[in-house]
PDB file of C-alpha atoms in Angstrom:
ATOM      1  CA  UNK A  42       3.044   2.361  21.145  1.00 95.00           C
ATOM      2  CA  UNK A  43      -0.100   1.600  19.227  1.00 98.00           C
ATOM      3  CA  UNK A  44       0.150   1.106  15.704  1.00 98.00           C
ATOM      4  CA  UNK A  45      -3.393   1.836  13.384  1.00 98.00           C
ATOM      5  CA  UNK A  46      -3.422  -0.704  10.899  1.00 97.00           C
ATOM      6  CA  UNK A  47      -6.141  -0.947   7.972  1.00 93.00           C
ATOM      7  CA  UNK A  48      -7.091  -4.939   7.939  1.00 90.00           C
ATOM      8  CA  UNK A  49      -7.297  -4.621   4.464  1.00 85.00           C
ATOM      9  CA  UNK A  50      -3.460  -4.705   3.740  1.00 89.00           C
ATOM     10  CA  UNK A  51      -2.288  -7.708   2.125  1.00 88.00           C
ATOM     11  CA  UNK A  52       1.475  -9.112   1.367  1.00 92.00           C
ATOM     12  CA  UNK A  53       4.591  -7.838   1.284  1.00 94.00           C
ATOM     13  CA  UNK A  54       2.985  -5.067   3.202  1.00 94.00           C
ATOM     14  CA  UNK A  55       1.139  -6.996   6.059  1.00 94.00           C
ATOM     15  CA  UNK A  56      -0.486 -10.183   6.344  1.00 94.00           C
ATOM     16  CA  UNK A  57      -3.186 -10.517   9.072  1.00 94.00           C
ATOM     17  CA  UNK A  58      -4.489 -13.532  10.178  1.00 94.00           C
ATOM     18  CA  UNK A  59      -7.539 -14.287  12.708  1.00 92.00           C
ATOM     19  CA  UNK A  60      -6.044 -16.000  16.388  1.00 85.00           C
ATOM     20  CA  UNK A  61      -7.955 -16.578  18.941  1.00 85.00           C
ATOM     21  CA  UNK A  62     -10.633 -15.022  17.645  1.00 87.00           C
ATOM     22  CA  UNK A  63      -8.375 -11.894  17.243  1.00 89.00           C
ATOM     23  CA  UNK A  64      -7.006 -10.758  14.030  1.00 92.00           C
ATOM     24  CA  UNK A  65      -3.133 -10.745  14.457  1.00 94.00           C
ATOM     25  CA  UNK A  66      -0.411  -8.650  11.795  1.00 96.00           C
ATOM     26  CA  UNK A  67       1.821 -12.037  11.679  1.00 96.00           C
ATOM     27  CA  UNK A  68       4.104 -10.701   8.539  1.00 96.00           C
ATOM     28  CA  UNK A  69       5.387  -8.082   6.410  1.00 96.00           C
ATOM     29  CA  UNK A  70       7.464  -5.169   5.880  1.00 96.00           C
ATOM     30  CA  UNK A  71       4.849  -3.083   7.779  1.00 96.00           C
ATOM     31  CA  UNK A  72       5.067  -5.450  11.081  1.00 97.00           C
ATOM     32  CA  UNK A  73       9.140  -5.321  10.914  1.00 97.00           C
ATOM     33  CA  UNK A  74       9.393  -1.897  10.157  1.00 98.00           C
ATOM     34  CA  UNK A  75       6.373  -0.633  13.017  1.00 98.00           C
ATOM     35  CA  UNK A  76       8.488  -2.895  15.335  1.00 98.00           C
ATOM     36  CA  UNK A  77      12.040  -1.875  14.900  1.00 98.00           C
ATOM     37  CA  UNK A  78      10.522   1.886  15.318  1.00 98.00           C
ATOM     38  CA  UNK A  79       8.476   1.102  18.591  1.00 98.00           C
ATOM     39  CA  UNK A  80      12.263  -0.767  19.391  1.00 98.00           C
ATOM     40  CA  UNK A  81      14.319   2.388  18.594  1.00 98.00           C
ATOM     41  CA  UNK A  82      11.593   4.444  20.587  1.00 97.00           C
ATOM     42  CA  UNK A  83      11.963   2.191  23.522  1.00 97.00           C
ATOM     43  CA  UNK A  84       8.088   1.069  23.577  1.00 97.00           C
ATOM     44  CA  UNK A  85       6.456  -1.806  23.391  1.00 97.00           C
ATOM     45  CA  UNK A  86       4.386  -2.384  20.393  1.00 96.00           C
ATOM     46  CA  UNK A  87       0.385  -2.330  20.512  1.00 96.00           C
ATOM     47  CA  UNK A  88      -1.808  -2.901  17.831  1.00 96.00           C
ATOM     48  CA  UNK A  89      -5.040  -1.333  16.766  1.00 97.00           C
ATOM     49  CA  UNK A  90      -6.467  -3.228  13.591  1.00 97.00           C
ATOM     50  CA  UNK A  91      -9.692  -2.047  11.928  1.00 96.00           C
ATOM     51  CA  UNK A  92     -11.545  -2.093   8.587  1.00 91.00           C
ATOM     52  CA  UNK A  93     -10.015   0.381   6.327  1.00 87.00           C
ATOM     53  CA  UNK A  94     -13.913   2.943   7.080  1.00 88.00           C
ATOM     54  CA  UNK A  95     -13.055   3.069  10.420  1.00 94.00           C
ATOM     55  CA  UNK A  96      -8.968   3.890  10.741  1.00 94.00           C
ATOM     56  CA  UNK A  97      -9.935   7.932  10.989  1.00 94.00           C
ATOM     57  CA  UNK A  98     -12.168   7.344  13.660  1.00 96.00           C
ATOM     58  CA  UNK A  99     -10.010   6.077  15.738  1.00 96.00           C
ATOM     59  CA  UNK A 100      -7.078   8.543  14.919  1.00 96.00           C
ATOM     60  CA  UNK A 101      -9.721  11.386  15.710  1.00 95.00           C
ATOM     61  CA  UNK A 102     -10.577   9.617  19.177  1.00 96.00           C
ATOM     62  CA  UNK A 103      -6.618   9.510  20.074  1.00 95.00           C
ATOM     63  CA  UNK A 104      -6.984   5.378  20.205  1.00 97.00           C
ATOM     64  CA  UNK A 105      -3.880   5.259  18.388  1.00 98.00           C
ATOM     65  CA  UNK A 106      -0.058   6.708  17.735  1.00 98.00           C
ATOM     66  CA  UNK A 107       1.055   6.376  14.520  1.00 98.00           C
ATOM     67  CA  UNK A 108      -0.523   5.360  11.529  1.00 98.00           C
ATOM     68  CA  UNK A 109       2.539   3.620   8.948  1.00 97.00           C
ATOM     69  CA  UNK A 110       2.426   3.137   5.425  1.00 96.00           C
ATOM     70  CA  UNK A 111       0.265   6.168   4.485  1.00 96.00           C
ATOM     71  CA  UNK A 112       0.004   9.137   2.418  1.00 95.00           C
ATOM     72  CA  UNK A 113      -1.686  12.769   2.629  1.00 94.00           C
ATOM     73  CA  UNK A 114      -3.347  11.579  -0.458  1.00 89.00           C
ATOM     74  CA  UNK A 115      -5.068   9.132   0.412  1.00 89.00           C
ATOM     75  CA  UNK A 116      -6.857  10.425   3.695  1.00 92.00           C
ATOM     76  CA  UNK A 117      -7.322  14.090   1.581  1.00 88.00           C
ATOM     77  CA  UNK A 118     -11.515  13.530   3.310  1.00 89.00           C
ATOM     78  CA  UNK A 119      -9.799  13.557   6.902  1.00 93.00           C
ATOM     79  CA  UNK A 120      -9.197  16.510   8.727  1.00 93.00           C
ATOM     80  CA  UNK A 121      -6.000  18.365   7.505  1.00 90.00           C
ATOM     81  CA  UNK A 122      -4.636  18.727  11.435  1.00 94.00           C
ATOM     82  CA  UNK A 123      -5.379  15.416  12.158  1.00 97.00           C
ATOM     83  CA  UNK A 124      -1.661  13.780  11.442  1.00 98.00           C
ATOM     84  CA  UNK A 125       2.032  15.062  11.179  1.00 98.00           C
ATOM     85  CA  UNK A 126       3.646  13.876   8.142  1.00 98.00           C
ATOM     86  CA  UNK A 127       7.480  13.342   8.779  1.00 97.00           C
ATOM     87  CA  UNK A 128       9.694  12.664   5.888  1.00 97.00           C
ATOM     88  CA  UNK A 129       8.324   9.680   3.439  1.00 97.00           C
ATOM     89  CA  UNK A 130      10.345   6.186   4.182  1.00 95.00           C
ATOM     90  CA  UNK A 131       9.545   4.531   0.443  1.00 94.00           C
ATOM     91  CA  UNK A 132       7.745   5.888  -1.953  1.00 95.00           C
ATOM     92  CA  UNK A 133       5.427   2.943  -3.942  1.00 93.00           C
ATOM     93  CA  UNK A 134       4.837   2.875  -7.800  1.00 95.00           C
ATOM     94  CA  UNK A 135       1.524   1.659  -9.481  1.00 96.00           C
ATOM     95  CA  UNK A 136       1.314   0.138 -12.431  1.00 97.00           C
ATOM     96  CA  UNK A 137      -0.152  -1.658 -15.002  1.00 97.00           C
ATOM     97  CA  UNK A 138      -0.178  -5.481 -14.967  1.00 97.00           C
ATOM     98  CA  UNK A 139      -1.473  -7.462 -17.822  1.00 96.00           C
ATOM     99  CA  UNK A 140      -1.153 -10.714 -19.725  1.00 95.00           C
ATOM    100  CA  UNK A 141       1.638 -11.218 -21.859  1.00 94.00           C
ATOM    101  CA  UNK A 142      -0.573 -11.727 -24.931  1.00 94.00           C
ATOM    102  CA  UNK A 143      -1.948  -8.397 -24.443  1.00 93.00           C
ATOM    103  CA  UNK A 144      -0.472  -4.913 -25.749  1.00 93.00           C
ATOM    104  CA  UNK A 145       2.845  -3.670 -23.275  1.00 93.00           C
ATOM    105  CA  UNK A 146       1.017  -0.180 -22.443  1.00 95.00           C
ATOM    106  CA  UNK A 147       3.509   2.696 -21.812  1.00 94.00           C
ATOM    107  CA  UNK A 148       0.691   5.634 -22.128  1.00 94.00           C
ATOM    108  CA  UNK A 149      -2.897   5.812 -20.452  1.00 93.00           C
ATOM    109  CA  UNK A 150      -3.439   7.179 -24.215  1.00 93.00           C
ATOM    110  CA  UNK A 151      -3.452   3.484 -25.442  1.00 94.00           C
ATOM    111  CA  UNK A 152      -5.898   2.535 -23.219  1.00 94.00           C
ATOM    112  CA  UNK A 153      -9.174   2.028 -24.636  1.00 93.00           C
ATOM    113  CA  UNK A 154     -11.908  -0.507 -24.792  1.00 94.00           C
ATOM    114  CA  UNK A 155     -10.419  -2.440 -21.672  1.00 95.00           C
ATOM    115  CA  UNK A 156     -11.670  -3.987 -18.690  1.00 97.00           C
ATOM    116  CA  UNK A 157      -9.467  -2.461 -15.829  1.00 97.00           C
ATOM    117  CA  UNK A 158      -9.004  -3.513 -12.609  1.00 97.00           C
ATOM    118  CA  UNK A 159      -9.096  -1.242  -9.858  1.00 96.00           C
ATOM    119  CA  UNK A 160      -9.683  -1.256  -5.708  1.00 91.00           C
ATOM    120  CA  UNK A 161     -12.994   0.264  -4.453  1.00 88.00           C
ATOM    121  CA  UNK A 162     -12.570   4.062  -3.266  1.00 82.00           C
ATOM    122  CA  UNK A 163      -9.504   4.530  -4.674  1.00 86.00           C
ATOM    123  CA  UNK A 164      -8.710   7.380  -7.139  1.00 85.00           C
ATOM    124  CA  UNK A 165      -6.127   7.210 -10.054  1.00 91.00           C
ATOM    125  CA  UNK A 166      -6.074  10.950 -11.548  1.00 91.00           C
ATOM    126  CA  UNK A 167      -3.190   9.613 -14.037  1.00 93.00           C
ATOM    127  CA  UNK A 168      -6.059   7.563 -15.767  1.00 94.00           C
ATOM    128  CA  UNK A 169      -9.355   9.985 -15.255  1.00 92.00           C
ATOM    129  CA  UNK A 170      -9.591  11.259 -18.875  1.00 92.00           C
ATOM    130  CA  UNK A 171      -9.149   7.545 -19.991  1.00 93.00           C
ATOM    131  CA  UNK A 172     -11.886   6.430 -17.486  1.00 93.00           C
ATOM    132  CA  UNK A 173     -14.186   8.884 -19.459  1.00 92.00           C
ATOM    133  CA  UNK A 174     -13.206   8.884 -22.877  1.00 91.00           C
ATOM    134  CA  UNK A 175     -12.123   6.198 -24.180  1.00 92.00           C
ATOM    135  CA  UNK A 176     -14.343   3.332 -22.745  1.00 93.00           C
ATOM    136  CA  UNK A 177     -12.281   1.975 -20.290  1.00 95.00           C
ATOM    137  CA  UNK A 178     -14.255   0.412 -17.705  1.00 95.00           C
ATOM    138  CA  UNK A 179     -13.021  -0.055 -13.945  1.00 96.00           C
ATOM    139  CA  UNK A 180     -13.576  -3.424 -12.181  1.00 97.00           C
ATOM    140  CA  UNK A 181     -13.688  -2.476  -8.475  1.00 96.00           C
ATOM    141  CA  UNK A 182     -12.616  -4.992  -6.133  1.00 94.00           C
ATOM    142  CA  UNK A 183     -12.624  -4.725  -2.119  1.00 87.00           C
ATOM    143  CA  UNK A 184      -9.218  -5.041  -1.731  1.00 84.00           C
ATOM    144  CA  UNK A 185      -5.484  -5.276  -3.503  1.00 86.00           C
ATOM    145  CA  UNK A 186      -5.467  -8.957  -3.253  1.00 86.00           C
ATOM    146  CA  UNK A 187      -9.261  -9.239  -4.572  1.00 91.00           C
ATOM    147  CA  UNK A 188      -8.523  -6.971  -7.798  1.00 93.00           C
ATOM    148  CA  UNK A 189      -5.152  -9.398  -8.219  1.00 93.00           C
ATOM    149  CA  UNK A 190      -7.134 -12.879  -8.277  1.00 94.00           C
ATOM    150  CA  UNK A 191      -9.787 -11.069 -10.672  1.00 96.00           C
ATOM    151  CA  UNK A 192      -6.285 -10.707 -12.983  1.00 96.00           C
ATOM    152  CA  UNK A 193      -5.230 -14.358 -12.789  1.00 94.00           C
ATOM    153  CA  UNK A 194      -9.166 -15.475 -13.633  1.00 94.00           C
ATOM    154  CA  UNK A 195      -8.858 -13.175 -16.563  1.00 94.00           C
ATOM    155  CA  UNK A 196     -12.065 -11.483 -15.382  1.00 96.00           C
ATOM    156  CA  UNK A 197      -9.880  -8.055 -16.500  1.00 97.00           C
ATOM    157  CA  UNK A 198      -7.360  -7.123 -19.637  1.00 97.00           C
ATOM    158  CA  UNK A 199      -5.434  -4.826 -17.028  1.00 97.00           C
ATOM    159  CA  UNK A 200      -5.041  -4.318 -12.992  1.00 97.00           C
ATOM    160  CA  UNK A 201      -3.453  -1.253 -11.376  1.00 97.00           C
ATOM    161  CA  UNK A 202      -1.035  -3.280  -8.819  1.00 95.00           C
ATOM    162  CA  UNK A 203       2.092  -1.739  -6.603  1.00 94.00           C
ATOM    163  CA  UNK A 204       5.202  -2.617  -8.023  1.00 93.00           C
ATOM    164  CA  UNK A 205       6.570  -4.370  -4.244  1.00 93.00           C
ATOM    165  CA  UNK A 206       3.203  -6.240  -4.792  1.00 93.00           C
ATOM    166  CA  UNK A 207       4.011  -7.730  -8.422  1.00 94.00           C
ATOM    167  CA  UNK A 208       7.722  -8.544  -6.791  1.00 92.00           C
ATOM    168  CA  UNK A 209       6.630 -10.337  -4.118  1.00 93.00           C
ATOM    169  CA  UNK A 210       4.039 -12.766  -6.289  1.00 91.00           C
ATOM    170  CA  UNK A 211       6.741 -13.231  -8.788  1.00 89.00           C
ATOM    171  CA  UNK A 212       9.021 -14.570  -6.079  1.00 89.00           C
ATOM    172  CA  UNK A 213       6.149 -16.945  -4.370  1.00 91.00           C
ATOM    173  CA  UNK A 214       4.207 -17.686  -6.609  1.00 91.00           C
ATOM    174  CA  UNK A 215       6.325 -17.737  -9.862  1.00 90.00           C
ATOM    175  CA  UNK A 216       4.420 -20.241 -12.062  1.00 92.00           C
ATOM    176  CA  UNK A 217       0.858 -18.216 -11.461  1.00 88.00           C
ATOM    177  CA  UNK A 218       2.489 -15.265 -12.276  1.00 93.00           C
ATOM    178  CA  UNK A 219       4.910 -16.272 -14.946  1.00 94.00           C
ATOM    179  CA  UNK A 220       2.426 -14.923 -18.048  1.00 95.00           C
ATOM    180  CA  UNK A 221       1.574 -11.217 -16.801  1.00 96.00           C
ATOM    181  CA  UNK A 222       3.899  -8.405 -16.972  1.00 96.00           C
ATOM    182  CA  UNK A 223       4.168  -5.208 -15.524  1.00 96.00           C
ATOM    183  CA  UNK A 224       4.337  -2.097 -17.512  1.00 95.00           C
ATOM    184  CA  UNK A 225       6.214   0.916 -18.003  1.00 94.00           C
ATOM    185  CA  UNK A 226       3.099   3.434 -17.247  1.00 93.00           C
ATOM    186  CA  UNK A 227       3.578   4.690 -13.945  1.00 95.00           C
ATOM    187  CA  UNK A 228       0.049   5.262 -12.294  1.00 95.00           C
ATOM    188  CA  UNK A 229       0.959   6.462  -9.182  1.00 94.00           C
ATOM    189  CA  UNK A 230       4.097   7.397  -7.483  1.00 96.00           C
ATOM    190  CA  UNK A 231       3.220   8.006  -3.916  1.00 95.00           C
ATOM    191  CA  UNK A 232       6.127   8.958  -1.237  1.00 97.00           C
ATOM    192  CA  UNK A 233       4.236   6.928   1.640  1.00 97.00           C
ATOM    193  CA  UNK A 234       4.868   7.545   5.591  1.00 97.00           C
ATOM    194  CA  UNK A 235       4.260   6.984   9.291  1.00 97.00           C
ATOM    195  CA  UNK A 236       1.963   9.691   9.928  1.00 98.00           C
ATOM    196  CA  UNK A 237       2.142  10.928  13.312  1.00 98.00           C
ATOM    197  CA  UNK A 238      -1.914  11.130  15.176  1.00 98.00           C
ATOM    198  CA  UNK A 239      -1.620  14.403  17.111  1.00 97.00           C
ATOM    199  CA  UNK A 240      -4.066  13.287  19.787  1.00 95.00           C
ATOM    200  CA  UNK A 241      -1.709   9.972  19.905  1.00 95.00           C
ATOM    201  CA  UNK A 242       0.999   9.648  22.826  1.00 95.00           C
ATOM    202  CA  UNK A 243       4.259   9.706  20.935  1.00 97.00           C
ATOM    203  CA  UNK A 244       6.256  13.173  20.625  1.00 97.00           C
ATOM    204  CA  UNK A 245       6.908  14.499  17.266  1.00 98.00           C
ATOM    205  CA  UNK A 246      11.222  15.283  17.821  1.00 98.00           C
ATOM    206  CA  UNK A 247      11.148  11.334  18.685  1.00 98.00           C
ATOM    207  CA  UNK A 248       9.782  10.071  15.804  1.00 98.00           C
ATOM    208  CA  UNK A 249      11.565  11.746  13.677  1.00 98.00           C
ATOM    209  CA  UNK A 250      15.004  11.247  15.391  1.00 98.00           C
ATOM    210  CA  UNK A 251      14.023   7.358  15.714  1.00 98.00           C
ATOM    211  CA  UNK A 252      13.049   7.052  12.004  1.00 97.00           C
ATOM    212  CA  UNK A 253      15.973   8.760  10.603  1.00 97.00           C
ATOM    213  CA  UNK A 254      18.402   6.578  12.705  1.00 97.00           C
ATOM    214  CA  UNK A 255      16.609   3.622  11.369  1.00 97.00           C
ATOM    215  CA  UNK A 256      16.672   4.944   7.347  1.00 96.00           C
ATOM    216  CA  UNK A 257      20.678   5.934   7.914  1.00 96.00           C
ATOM    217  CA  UNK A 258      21.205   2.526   9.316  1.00 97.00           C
ATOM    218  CA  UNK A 259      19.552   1.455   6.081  1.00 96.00           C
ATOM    219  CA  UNK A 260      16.822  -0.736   8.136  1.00 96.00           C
ATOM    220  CA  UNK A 261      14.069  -0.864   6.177  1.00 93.00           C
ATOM    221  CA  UNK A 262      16.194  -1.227   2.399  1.00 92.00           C
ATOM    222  CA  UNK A 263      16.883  -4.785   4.950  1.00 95.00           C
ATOM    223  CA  UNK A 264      13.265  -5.988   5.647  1.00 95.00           C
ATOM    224  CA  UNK A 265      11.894  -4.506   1.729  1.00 92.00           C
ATOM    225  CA  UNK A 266      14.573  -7.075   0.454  1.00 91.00           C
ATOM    226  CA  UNK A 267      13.094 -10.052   2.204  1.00 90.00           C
ATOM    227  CA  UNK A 268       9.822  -9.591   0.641  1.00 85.00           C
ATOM    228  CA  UNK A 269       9.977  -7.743  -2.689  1.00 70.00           C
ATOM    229  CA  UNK A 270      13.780  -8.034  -4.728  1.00 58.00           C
TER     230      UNK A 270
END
């Protein structure tokens, strides 16, 4: 079963590494969680890892199966019959993380004349009119991990960060972490999935009857708390 992965994911998602000249998903809760599926589908697992520009070119050329850890909002530029979307398996808050010396922000109303940082191409309607009123200026970085180091340089007052992310770094990297908090705005809260690519090989009724067997047998609550408590 062949798995499109973005090779911009970073941990507790996925961690990709380069082996023999081949870049390899080595960890995360996307690796367990795409391999316990291909296991409860009875297929071997196959990978198909490309830059982040290129993942809906390959779902529209059939190169791949299923495409984990997505939602319909954030391939809304794809065509609309391109994927089935069975039920979400986590859904994944944003929020703000900032230093503790800075204010604890609880409403994008209280954001204003801040450096933010952000990840290039993404879209945060929750913080649009703050974007544009109130002199809040994004920092783009290429990728999750990028936009967090910019945060620990203090380069930025404030980075938009998935909670499971800020978990993770507080649990391996404690003493880099140990002045930033996370606040109580919510960003984003985006029900996320394993999107089914209808030119892929795998049949819709067994995806879903493989996934929910996995949720009921409370699999992936398992693999999230090895990574992110």
């Amino acid at each position: 079963m062949r798995f499109l992965v973005s090779s911009a994911w970073s941990m507790p998602v996925g961690e990709l590494r380069t082996q023999g000249g081949q870049q390899q998903l080595v960890a995360g809760i996307m690796k367990e969680w795409q391999e316990q599926l291909a296991a409860a589908l009875q297929r071997p697992v196959a990978l198909v890892i490309v830059p982040r520009k290129r993942e809906a070119a390959v779902a529209l050329a059939g190169a791949a199966d299923l495409r984990c850890f997505m939602s319909p909002d954030w391939v809304r530029s794809e065509p609309a019959d391109l994927y089935d979307w069975p039920p979400p398996i986590i859904t994944i808050e944003e929020r703000l993380v900032g230093h503790r010396s800075k204010p604890l922000i609880a409403s994008s109303d209280e954001l204003r004349d801040v450096r933010l940082g952000t990840v290039a191409g993404y879209h945060y309607p929750s913080l649009a009119l703050a974007l544009q009123r109130q002199n809040v200026r994004r920092d783009d970085a290429p990728t999750e991990s990028a936009a967090f180091a910019k945060q620990l340089a203090g380069r930025v007052d404030y980075t938009v960060m998935r909670d499971i992310d800020f978990r993770y770094l507080k649990a391996v990297r404690r003493e880099a972490v140990a002045h930033l908090m996370m606040s109580p705005l919510v960003v984003a809260s985006t029900p996320v999935h394993c999107a089914r690519i209808r030119a892929g090989s795998v049949p819709l009724p067994d995806l879903l009857a493989a996934q929910e067997k996995l949720i009921k047998q409370g699999v992936l609550g398992v693999i999230r708390a090895r990574y992110a408590q």
